[in-house]
Coordinates of C-alpha atoms in Angstrom, one line a residue:
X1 CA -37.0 5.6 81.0
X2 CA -36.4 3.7 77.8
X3 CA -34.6 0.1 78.0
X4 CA -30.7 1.2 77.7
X5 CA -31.7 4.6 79.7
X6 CA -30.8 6.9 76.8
X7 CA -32.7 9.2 78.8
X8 CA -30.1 9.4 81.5
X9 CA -27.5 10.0 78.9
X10 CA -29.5 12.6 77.6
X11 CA -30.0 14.6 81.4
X12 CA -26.2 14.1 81.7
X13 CA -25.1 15.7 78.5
X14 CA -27.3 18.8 78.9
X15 CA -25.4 19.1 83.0
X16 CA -22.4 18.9 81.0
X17 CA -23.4 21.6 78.4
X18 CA -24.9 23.8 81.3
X19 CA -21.7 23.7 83.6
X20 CA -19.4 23.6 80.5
X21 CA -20.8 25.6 77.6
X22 CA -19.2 25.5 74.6
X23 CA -17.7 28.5 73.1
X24 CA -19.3 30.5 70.9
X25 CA -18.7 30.4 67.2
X26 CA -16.2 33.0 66.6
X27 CA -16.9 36.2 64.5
X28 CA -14.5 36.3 61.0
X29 CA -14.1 39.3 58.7
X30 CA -14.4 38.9 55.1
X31 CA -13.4 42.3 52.5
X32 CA -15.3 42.3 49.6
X33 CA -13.5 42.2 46.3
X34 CA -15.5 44.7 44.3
X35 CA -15.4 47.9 46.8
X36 CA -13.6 47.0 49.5
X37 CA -16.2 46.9 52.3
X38 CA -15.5 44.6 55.2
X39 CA -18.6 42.3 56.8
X40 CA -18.4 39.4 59.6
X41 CA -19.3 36.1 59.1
X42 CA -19.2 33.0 61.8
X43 CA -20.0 29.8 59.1
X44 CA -17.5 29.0 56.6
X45 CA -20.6 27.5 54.8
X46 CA -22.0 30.6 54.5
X47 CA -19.3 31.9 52.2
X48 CA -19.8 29.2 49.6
X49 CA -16.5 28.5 49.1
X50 CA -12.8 28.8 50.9
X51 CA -9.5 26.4 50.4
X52 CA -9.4 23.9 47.9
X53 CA -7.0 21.6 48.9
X54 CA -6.4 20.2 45.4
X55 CA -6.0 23.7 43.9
X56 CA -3.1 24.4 45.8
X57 CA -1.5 27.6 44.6
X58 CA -4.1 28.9 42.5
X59 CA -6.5 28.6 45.6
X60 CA -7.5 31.6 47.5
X61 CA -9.5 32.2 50.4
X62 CA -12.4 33.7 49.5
X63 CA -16.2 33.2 49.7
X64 CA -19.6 34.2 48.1
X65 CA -21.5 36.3 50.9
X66 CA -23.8 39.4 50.5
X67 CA -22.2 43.1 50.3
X68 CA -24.4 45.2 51.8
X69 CA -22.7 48.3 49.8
X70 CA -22.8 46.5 46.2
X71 CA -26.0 44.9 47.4
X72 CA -25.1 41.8 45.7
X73 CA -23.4 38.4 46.4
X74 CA -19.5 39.1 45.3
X75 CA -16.5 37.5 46.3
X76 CA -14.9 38.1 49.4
X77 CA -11.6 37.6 50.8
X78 CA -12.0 35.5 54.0
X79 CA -10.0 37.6 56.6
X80 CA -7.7 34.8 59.3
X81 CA -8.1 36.0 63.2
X82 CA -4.9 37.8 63.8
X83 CA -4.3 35.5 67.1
X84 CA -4.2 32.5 64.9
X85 CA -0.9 30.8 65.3
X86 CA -1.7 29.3 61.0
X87 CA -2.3 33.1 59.7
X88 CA 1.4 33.1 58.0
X89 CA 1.3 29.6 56.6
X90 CA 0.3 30.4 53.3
X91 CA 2.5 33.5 53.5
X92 CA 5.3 31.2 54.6
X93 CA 4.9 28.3 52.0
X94 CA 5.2 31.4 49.4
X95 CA 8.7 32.1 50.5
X96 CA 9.7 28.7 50.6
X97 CA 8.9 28.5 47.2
X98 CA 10.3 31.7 46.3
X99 CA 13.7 30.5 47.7
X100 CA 13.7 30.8 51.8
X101 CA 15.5 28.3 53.6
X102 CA 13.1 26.2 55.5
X103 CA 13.3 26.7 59.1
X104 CA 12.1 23.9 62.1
X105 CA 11.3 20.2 61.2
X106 CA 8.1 20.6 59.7
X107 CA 9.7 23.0 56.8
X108 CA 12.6 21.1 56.7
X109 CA 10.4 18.1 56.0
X110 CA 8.4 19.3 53.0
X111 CA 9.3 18.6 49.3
X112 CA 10.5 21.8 48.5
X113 CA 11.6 20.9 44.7
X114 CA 7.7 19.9 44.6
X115 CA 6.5 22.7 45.7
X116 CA 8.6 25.2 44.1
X117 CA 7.5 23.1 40.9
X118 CA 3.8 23.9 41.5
X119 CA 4.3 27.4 42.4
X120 CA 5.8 28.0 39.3
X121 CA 3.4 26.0 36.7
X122 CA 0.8 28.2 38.5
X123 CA 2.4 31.6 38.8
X124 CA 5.4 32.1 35.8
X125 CA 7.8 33.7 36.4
X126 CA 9.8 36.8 34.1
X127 CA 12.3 35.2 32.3
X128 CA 14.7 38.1 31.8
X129 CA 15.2 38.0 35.4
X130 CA 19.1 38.1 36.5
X131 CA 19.8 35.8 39.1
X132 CA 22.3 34.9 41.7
X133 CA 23.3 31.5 43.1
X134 CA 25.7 29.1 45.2
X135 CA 29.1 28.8 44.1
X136 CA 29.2 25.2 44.9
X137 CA 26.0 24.6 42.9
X138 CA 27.5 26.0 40.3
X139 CA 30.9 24.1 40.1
X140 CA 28.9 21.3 40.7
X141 CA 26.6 21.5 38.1
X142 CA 29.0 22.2 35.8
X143 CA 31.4 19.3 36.8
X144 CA 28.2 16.5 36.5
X145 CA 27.0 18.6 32.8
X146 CA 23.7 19.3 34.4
X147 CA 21.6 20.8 32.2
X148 CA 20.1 23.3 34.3
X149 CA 21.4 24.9 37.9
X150 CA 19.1 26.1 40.3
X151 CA 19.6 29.9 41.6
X152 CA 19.2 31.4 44.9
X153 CA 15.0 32.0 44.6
X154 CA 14.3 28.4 43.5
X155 CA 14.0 29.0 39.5
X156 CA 16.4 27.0 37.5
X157 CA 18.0 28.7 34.4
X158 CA 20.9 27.1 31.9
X159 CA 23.6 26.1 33.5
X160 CA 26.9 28.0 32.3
X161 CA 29.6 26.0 30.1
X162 CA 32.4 27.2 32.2
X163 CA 33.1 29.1 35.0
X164 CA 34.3 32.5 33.3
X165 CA 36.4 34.4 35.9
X166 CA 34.4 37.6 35.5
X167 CA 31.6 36.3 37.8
X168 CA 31.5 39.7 39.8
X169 CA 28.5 39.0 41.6
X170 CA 29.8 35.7 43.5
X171 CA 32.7 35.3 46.0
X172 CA 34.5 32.6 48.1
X173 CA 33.7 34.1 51.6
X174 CA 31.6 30.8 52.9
X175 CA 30.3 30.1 49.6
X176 CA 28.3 32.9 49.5
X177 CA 26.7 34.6 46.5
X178 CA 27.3 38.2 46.6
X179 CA 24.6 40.1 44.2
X180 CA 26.3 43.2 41.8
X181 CA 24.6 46.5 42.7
X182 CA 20.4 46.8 41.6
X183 CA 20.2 48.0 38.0
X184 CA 18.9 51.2 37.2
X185 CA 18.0 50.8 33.4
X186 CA 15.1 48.5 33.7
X187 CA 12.8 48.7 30.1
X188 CA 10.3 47.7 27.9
X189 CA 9.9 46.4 24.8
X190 CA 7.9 49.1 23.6
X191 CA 7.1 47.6 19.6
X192 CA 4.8 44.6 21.4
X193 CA 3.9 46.3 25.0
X194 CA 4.2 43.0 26.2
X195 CA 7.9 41.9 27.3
X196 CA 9.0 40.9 30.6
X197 CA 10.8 44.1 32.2
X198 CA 14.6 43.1 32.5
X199 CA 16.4 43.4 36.0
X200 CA 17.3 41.2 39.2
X201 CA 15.3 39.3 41.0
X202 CA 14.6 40.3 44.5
X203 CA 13.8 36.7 45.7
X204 CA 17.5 35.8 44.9
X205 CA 18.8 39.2 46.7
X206 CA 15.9 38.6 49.7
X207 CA 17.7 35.3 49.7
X208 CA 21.3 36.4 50.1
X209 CA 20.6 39.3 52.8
X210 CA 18.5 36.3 54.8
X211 CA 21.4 34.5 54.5
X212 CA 23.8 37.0 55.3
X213 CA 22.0 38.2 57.9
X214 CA 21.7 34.2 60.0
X215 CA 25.1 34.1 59.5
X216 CA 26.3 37.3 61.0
X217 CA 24.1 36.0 63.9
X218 CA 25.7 33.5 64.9
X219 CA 29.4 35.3 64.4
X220 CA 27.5 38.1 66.9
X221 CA 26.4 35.1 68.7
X222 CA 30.3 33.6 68.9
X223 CA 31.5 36.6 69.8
X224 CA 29.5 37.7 72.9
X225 CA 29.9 34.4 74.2
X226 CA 33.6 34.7 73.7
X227 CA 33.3 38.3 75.5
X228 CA 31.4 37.1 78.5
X229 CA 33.8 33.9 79.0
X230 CA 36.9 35.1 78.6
X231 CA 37.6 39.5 78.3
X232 CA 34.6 40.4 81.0
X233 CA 36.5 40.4 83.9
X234 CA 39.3 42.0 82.1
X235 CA 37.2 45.2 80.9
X236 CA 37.8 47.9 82.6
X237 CA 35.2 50.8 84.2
X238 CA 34.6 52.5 81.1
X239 CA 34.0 49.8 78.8
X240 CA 32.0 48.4 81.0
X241 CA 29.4 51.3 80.8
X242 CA 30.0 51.8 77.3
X243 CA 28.5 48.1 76.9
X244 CA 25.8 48.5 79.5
X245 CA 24.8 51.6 77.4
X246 CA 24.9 50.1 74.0
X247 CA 22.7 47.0 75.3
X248 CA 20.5 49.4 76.5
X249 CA 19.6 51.7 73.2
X250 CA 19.1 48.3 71.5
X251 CA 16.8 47.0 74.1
X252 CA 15.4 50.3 73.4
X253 CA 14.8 49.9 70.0
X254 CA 13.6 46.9 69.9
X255 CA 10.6 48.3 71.7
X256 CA 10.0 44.9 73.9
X257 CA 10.0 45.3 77.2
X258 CA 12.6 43.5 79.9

């Protein structure tokens, strides 16, 4: 036994490890990027790569290991375990950028102008994009001659010199931008090959129906509480079942079980 009995510390460690052994390394999937194949790995250092934290949206997570159909060291894409509760975030910081509204406190703390920024200096976006926004941006923009207004998606286009009164694809119900029907005569510039097609953006119209669709929520939400408060002792037999059965095929639907 050495001085400061090391060796004790030693013998305990290894009880430790016996009683409570540490969990294995867990096996990831990677999918090659030349053919497709899928492969495990368990060492991140074995892909030769992965994030880079200073790269952020050009970044991917990918690795150098061995294909054992190209029989060559390619890129692969470095699959997340489905049960991890961080498999969306990337997903999730692209629709922040591309316009979501951030939900909980940890969304709601992030610079969203900032990232919207970077998003854009690495991924540009088609500029003959048509684009819907927030009345209230709009007026307000106008009223402080801001140069630019910035539209439902996050991208900031000219802001107009006046409020024309044909804006057909706004209203005044709660603000709310209202998009005009999809366009059906999308094109090309056919003499270069190389034009942006023309037509609306979906991130403003994902937008709008995300909105739309929290705030019918909660006017569901209002009204069920109103209904079980202050009419469900006034509703007679039939209603009754007609509610119990309309519950139901919605439970139903949902598939989850009660």
């Amino acid at each position: 036994m050495s001085r400061h009995g090391r060796e004790l510390v030693g013998l305990h460690l290894r009880r430790i490890h016996i009683v409570h052994p540490l969990p294995p390394t867990p096996v990831k999937q990677a999918l090659c990027c030349q053919c497709g194949q899928i492969r495990t790995y368990k060492d991140a250092w074995r892909a030769q790569g992965g994030y880079n934290s200073a790269d952020r949206w050009r970044r991917r997570m990918v690795g150098r290991l061995k294909c054992s159909h190209c029989q060559a060291i390619t890129d692969h894409a470095l699959l997340k375990d489905p049960e991890c509760r961080h498999r969306d975030d990337d997903e999730r910081e692209q629709l922040l950028a591309l316009g979501d509204p951030p939900r909980g406190a940890s969304e709601r703390g992030r610079d969203l102008e900032r990232l919207r920024r970077e998003y854009r200096e690495a991924a540009p976006r088609n500029p003959n994009l048509e684009h819907v926004w927030w009345i209230s941006d709009a007026n307000r923009a106008i009223a402080e001659n801001a140069p630019t207004l910035t539209v439902l998606c996050g991208e900031t286009i000219p802001t107009p010199q006046s409020r024309p009164e044909s804006w057909h694809h706004l209203n005044n119900d709660a603000d709310r931008g209202k998009p005009r029907p999809v366009r059906l005569d999308e094109y090309e510039d056919h003499e270069t090959g190389m034009s942006w097609r023309d037509g609306d953006c979906v991130d403003c119209l994902r937008v709008y129906n995300t909105t739309r669709l929290a705030l019918q929520r909660g006017h569901l939400y209002d009204w069920l509480n109103y209904l079980a408060h202050n009419l469900l002792d006034s509703l007679d037999a039939v209603t009754v079942d007609e509610l119990i059965e309309a519950v139901k095929a919605i439970h139903r639907k949902s598939g989850k079980s009660r």
